[in-house]
Tab-separated table of C-alpha atoms in Angstrom:
chain	number	residue	atom	x	y	z
A	1	MET	CA	9.791	-12.174	-21.959
A	2	THR	CA	12.075	-15.051	-21.096
A	3	ALA	CA	12.750	-16.287	-17.595
A	4	SER	CA	16.366	-15.265	-18.088
A	5	LEU	CA	15.351	-11.692	-18.852
A	6	ASP	CA	13.099	-11.695	-15.787
A	7	ASP	CA	16.103	-12.514	-13.618
A	8	GLU	CA	18.208	-9.871	-15.335
A	9	LEU	CA	15.523	-7.229	-14.846
A	10	ASP	CA	15.122	-8.154	-11.192
A	11	GLN	CA	18.856	-7.635	-10.768
A	12	LEU	CA	18.769	-4.357	-12.718
A	13	PHE	CA	16.067	-2.879	-10.496
A	14	THR	CA	18.161	-3.519	-7.390
A	15	ARG	CA	20.481	-0.737	-8.582
A	16	SER	CA	20.156	2.678	-6.989
A	17	PRO	CA	18.760	5.468	-9.197
A	18	GLY	CA	22.261	6.862	-9.638
A	19	GLU	CA	23.569	3.535	-10.966
A	20	PHE	CA	20.524	2.509	-12.964
A	21	VAL	CA	21.157	4.164	-16.345
A	22	ALA	CA	24.723	2.866	-16.716
A	23	ALA	CA	23.653	-0.636	-15.620
A	24	ARG	CA	20.665	-0.562	-17.996
A	25	ASP	CA	22.816	0.474	-20.943
A	26	ASP	CA	25.409	-2.197	-20.146
A	27	LEU	CA	22.706	-4.866	-19.988
A	28	ALA	CA	21.127	-3.692	-23.258
A	29	LYS	CA	24.542	-3.812	-24.944
A	30	GLN	CA	25.180	-7.317	-23.617
A	31	LEU	CA	21.797	-8.543	-24.833
A	32	LYS	CA	22.439	-6.989	-28.241
A	33	GLN	CA	25.765	-8.808	-28.509
A	34	GLU	CA	24.006	-12.059	-27.649
A	35	GLY	CA	21.588	-11.522	-30.535
A	36	ARG	CA	18.637	-10.844	-28.222
A	37	ASP	CA	17.551	-7.691	-30.004
A	38	ALA	CA	13.980	-7.654	-28.675
A	39	ASP	CA	15.169	-8.057	-25.078
A	40	ALA	CA	17.775	-5.357	-25.635
A	41	ALA	CA	15.085	-2.965	-26.888
A	42	THR	CA	12.907	-3.758	-23.856
A	43	VAL	CA	15.761	-3.005	-21.477
A	44	LYS	CA	16.813	0.150	-23.315
A	45	SER	CA	13.280	1.559	-23.024
A	46	LEU	CA	13.255	1.323	-19.223
A	47	ARG	CA	13.253	4.596	-17.329
A	48	ARG	CA	15.408	5.257	-14.326
A	49	PRO	CA	13.289	4.844	-11.172
A	50	THR	CA	12.548	7.903	-9.110
A	51	VAL	CA	13.942	7.712	-5.582
A	52	ALA	CA	10.433	7.017	-4.250
A	53	ALA	CA	9.864	4.195	-6.754
A	54	TRP	CA	13.291	2.742	-5.944
A	55	ALA	CA	12.461	2.719	-2.220
A	56	VAL	CA	9.116	0.973	-2.843
A	57	ASN	CA	10.867	-1.604	-5.055
A	58	GLU	CA	13.454	-2.298	-2.359
A	59	VAL	CA	10.816	-2.723	0.348
A	60	ALA	CA	8.849	-5.099	-1.911
A	61	ARG	CA	11.960	-7.248	-2.358
A	62	ARG	CA	13.104	-7.153	1.256
A	63	ALA	CA	9.736	-7.468	2.990
A	64	PRO	CA	7.295	-9.393	0.776
A	65	GLY	CA	5.358	-10.532	3.838
A	66	ASP	CA	4.692	-6.949	4.903
A	67	VAL	CA	3.567	-6.072	1.392
A	68	GLN	CA	1.172	-9.032	1.437
A	69	GLU	CA	-0.217	-7.797	4.752
A	70	LEU	CA	-0.902	-4.441	3.089
A	71	LEU	CA	-2.783	-6.127	0.246
A	72	ASP	CA	-4.745	-8.314	2.670
A	73	ALA	CA	-5.611	-5.238	4.751
A	74	GLY	CA	-6.841	-3.449	1.639
A	75	ALA	CA	-9.022	-6.414	0.695
A	76	ALA	CA	-10.459	-6.540	4.222
A	77	LEU	CA	-11.272	-2.819	4.054
A	78	ARG	CA	-13.120	-3.201	0.767
A	79	THR	CA	-15.118	-6.113	2.165
A	80	ALA	CA	-16.019	-4.117	5.296
A	81	GLN	CA	-17.179	-1.215	3.144
A	82	ARG	CA	-19.468	-3.497	1.146
A	83	ARG	CA	-20.840	-5.243	4.226
A	84	ILE	CA	-21.959	-2.039	5.906
A	85	VAL	CA	-24.911	-1.549	3.512
A	86	SER	CA	-26.357	-4.864	4.646
A	87	GLY	CA	-26.107	-3.974	8.316
A	88	GLY	CA	-22.464	-4.754	8.896
A	89	SER	CA	-20.762	-3.377	11.963
A	90	SER	CA	-19.139	0.038	11.700
A	91	ASP	CA	-16.565	-1.324	14.160
A	92	ALA	CA	-15.413	-3.761	11.491
A	93	LEU	CA	-14.953	-0.878	9.068
A	94	ARG	CA	-12.949	1.107	11.614
A	95	ASP	CA	-10.800	-1.928	12.416
A	96	ALA	CA	-10.136	-2.609	8.737
A	97	SER	CA	-9.245	1.044	8.144
A	98	ALA	CA	-6.862	1.015	11.094
A	99	ARG	CA	-5.248	-2.203	9.863
A	100	ARG	CA	-4.666	-0.678	6.436
A	101	ARG	CA	-3.229	2.538	7.889
A	102	LYS	CA	-0.902	0.510	10.087
A	103	ALA	CA	0.312	-1.554	7.112
A	104	VAL	CA	0.943	1.567	5.020
A	105	ALA	CA	2.768	3.260	7.896
A	106	ALA	CA	4.978	0.211	8.526
A	107	LEU	CA	6.027	-0.019	4.879
A	108	THR	CA	6.594	3.736	4.622
A	109	LYS	CA	8.825	3.574	7.701
A	110	GLN	CA	10.966	0.889	6.051
A	111	ALA	CA	11.200	2.971	2.888
A	112	SER	CA	12.152	6.019	4.959
A	113	ARG	CA	15.153	4.181	6.410
A	114	LEU	CA	16.269	3.141	2.922
A	115	LEU	CA	15.911	6.685	1.597
A	116	ALA	CA	17.835	8.104	4.539
A	117	GLY	CA	20.633	5.632	3.873
A	118	GLU	CA	20.877	6.953	0.314
A	119	GLY	CA	20.601	10.600	1.349
A	120	HIS	CA	17.143	11.051	-0.173
A	121	SER	CA	14.873	11.339	2.873
A	122	SER	CA	12.817	14.297	1.628
A	123	ALA	CA	9.209	14.895	2.622
A	124	GLY	CA	8.167	14.772	-1.027
A	125	ALA	CA	9.715	11.346	-1.543
A	126	LEU	CA	7.989	9.961	1.567
A	127	GLU	CA	4.621	11.371	0.459
A	128	ALA	CA	5.095	9.653	-2.896
A	129	VAL	CA	6.000	6.364	-1.182
A	130	THR	CA	2.887	6.537	1.012
A	131	ALA	CA	0.678	7.310	-1.998
A	132	THR	CA	2.103	4.291	-3.850
A	133	PHE	CA	1.428	1.879	-1.000
A	134	GLU	CA	-2.088	3.284	-0.567
A	135	ALA	CA	-2.764	2.772	-4.267
A	136	ALA	CA	-1.516	-0.812	-4.065
A	137	SER	CA	-3.878	-1.549	-1.189
A	138	ILE	CA	-7.039	-0.786	-3.194
A	139	ASP	CA	-6.146	-1.548	-6.811
A	140	ASP	CA	-5.165	-4.992	-8.108
A	141	GLU	CA	-3.052	-3.668	-10.978
A	142	ALA	CA	-1.173	-1.331	-8.652
A	143	ALA	CA	-0.730	-4.196	-6.195
A	144	GLU	CA	0.927	-6.383	-8.825
A	145	ALA	CA	3.188	-3.529	-9.926
A	146	VAL	CA	4.373	-2.962	-6.361
A	147	ARG	CA	4.785	-6.670	-5.658
A	148	ALA	CA	6.924	-7.073	-8.809
A	149	GLY	CA	9.433	-4.523	-7.517
A	150	ARG	CA	10.041	-2.885	-10.910
A	151	LEU	CA	8.367	0.494	-10.606
A	152	SER	CA	9.989	3.349	-12.489
A	153	LYS	CA	7.664	5.979	-11.060
A	154	GLU	CA	5.589	6.292	-7.924
A	155	LEU	CA	1.860	5.616	-8.254
A	156	PRO	CA	-0.746	8.366	-7.792
A	157	ALA	CA	-2.646	8.418	-4.536
A	158	PRO	CA	-6.105	6.804	-4.763
A	159	LEU	CA	-9.057	9.127	-5.156
A	160	GLY	CA	-10.811	7.615	-2.164
A	161	PHE	CA	-10.326	5.155	0.631
A	162	GLY	CA	-11.291	2.041	-1.269
A	163	GLU	CA	-14.225	0.830	-3.299
A	164	VAL	CA	-17.015	2.843	-1.822
A	165	THR	CA	-19.222	3.089	-4.898
A	166	GLY	CA	-21.349	0.379	-6.408
A	167	LEU	CA	-21.576	-1.356	-3.042
A	168	GLU	CA	-23.083	-4.802	-3.055
A	169	VAL	CA	-24.704	-6.732	-0.243
A	170	VAL	CA	-22.272	-9.275	1.147
A	171	PRO	CA	-23.384	-12.074	3.481
A	172	GLY	CA	-22.156	-11.720	7.020
A	173	GLY	CA	-24.127	-8.738	8.322
A	174	ARG	CA	-26.432	-8.734	11.302
A	175	GLY	CA	-29.128	-10.686	9.550
A	176	ARG	CA	-30.899	-7.611	8.231
A	177	THR	CA	-31.433	-7.207	4.515
A	178	GLU	CA	-31.281	-3.968	2.574
A	179	ALA	CA	-35.005	-4.303	1.816
A	180	ALA	CA	-35.812	-4.622	5.528
A	181	GLN	CA	-33.720	-1.603	6.397
A	182	PRO	CA	-34.028	0.812	3.446
A	183	SER	CA	-33.267	3.916	5.483
A	184	ALA	CA	-30.156	2.376	7.021
A	185	ALA	CA	-28.928	1.285	3.593
A	186	ALA	CA	-29.555	4.769	2.185
A	187	GLU	CA	-27.691	6.343	5.088
A	188	ALA	CA	-24.822	3.939	4.531
A	189	ARG	CA	-24.685	4.876	0.854
A	190	ASP	CA	-24.739	8.572	1.711
A	191	ALA	CA	-21.965	8.056	4.225
A	192	ALA	CA	-19.961	6.105	1.645
A	193	ALA	CA	-20.472	8.860	-0.933
A	194	ARG	CA	-19.356	11.490	1.574
A	195	ALA	CA	-16.313	9.386	2.444
A	196	LYS	CA	-15.424	9.090	-1.231
A	197	ARG	CA	-15.802	12.851	-1.746
A	198	LEU	CA	-13.662	13.631	1.265
A	199	GLY	CA	-11.184	10.977	0.208
A	200	ALA	CA	-10.916	12.519	-3.243
A	201	GLU	CA	-10.351	15.959	-1.739
A	202	ALA	CA	-7.705	14.575	0.611
A	203	SER	CA	-5.974	12.768	-2.243
A	204	GLN	CA	-5.937	15.902	-4.385
A	205	ALA	CA	-4.528	17.872	-1.468
A	206	ARG	CA	-1.876	15.187	-0.972
A	207	ARG	CA	-0.879	15.345	-4.629
A	208	ARG	CA	-0.620	19.133	-4.401
A	209	ALA	CA	1.486	18.753	-1.267
A	210	ILE	CA	3.776	16.250	-2.988
A	211	LYS	CA	4.264	18.602	-5.926
A	212	ALA	CA	4.866	21.581	-3.626
A	213	ARG	CA	7.397	19.639	-1.588
A	214	GLU	CA	9.178	18.466	-4.725
A	215	LEU	CA	9.425	22.084	-5.886
A	216	ALA	CA	10.656	23.092	-2.441
A	217	ASP	CA	13.238	20.296	-2.470
A	218	ARG	CA	14.495	21.386	-5.883
A	219	ALA	CA	14.643	25.028	-4.763
A	220	GLN	CA	16.524	24.029	-1.622
A	221	ALA	CA	18.964	21.944	-3.650
A	222	LYS	CA	19.512	24.881	-6.023
A	223	LEU	CA	20.074	27.206	-3.070
A	224	GLU	CA	22.596	24.809	-1.583
A	225	ARG	CA	24.420	24.604	-4.922
A	226	LEU	CA	24.483	28.393	-5.172
A	227	GLN	CA	25.729	28.683	-1.596
A	228	SER	CA	28.419	26.164	-2.384
A	229	ASP	CA	29.394	28.160	-5.476
A	230	VAL	CA	29.543	31.366	-3.422
A	231	GLU	CA	31.748	29.708	-0.808
A	232	GLN	CA	33.998	28.357	-3.548
A	233	ALA	CA	34.196	31.819	-5.129
A	234	ARG	CA	35.149	33.303	-1.772
A	235	ASP	CA	37.845	30.678	-1.317
A	236	ASP	CA	39.126	31.362	-4.826
A	237	ALA	CA	39.151	35.114	-4.130
A	238	ARG	CA	41.051	34.646	-0.879
A	239	THR	CA	43.551	32.429	-2.654
A	240	ALA	CA	43.940	34.971	-5.460
A	241	VAL	CA	44.530	37.813	-2.969
A	242	ARG	CA	47.122	35.724	-1.130
A	243	ASP	CA	48.855	34.830	-4.387
A	244	ALA	CA	48.821	38.475	-5.462
A	245	ARG	CA	50.419	39.571	-2.197
A	246	GLU	CA	53.087	36.905	-2.462
A	247	ALA	CA	53.727	37.951	-6.057
A	248	GLU	CA	54.061	41.577	-4.973
A	249	VAL	CA	56.538	40.638	-2.255
A	250	GLU	CA	58.536	38.562	-4.708
A	251	ALA	CA	58.461	41.421	-7.214
A	252	ASP	CA	59.765	43.843	-4.573
A	253	ARG	CA	62.550	41.415	-3.734
A	254	ALA	CA	63.449	40.970	-7.383
A	255	GLN	CA	63.502	44.745	-7.848
A	256	ALA	CA	65.780	45.119	-4.838
A	257	ARG	CA	68.146	42.515	-6.231
A	258	ALA	CA	68.129	44.302	-9.593
A	259	ASP	CA	68.875	47.649	-7.924
A	260	ARG	CA	71.783	46.160	-6.019
A	261	ALA	CA	73.146	44.590	-9.172
A	262	ALA	CA	72.869	47.925	-10.999
A	263	ARG	CA	74.855	49.698	-8.309
């Protein structure tokens, strides 16, 4: 991928979902005319971003510092989770968790304002935005995708609250080793396993909630369209009745004129 195409793609992904397809096709056509067939094929294969993905992309472009804070908070949380098996403070874990939640909430709030400005501030879209930022905070590949600002689809919520399995001892605890405190280490592992299980259940529930809200949003949109159609039909009926009455009056007048002419 050339640097020129990078710039063109960055510009393309600034388009709103409603503008994206036309802009993508125009760019692919332009690249084709320039003899850049491979680039044209790359562009043509791009999918229109969902509204949630578009909002995440916009936040990544407008607030890169806030996105970096999210990634730093996620890294700090993973470190705190690993430290706890070697006697690390549970306070550090709570602080890291709070920092991550705060970063996710701040970015979601920015995305919410963008969605509201485009008329897309549905609960389902916001859930999808939150899930994407949470995924970015614990997964390097997801982090890079969010930072690039070219998502076409929101990312699935993580199955847990970070890397809580395969914990390793990290220097910086209270000077106690896992060997010296086997029961504490075992308790920490059990707690981490429980946290992962509960996190997985919460993530599954969130995904079900996102899907349910999306279905509800679609049903509401369909209802609004039907209501609009009913109102339009009523207006058309009222207009037709009015026109019929006017036609009847005009017909009566014409008949009267004909009768007078006949006499």
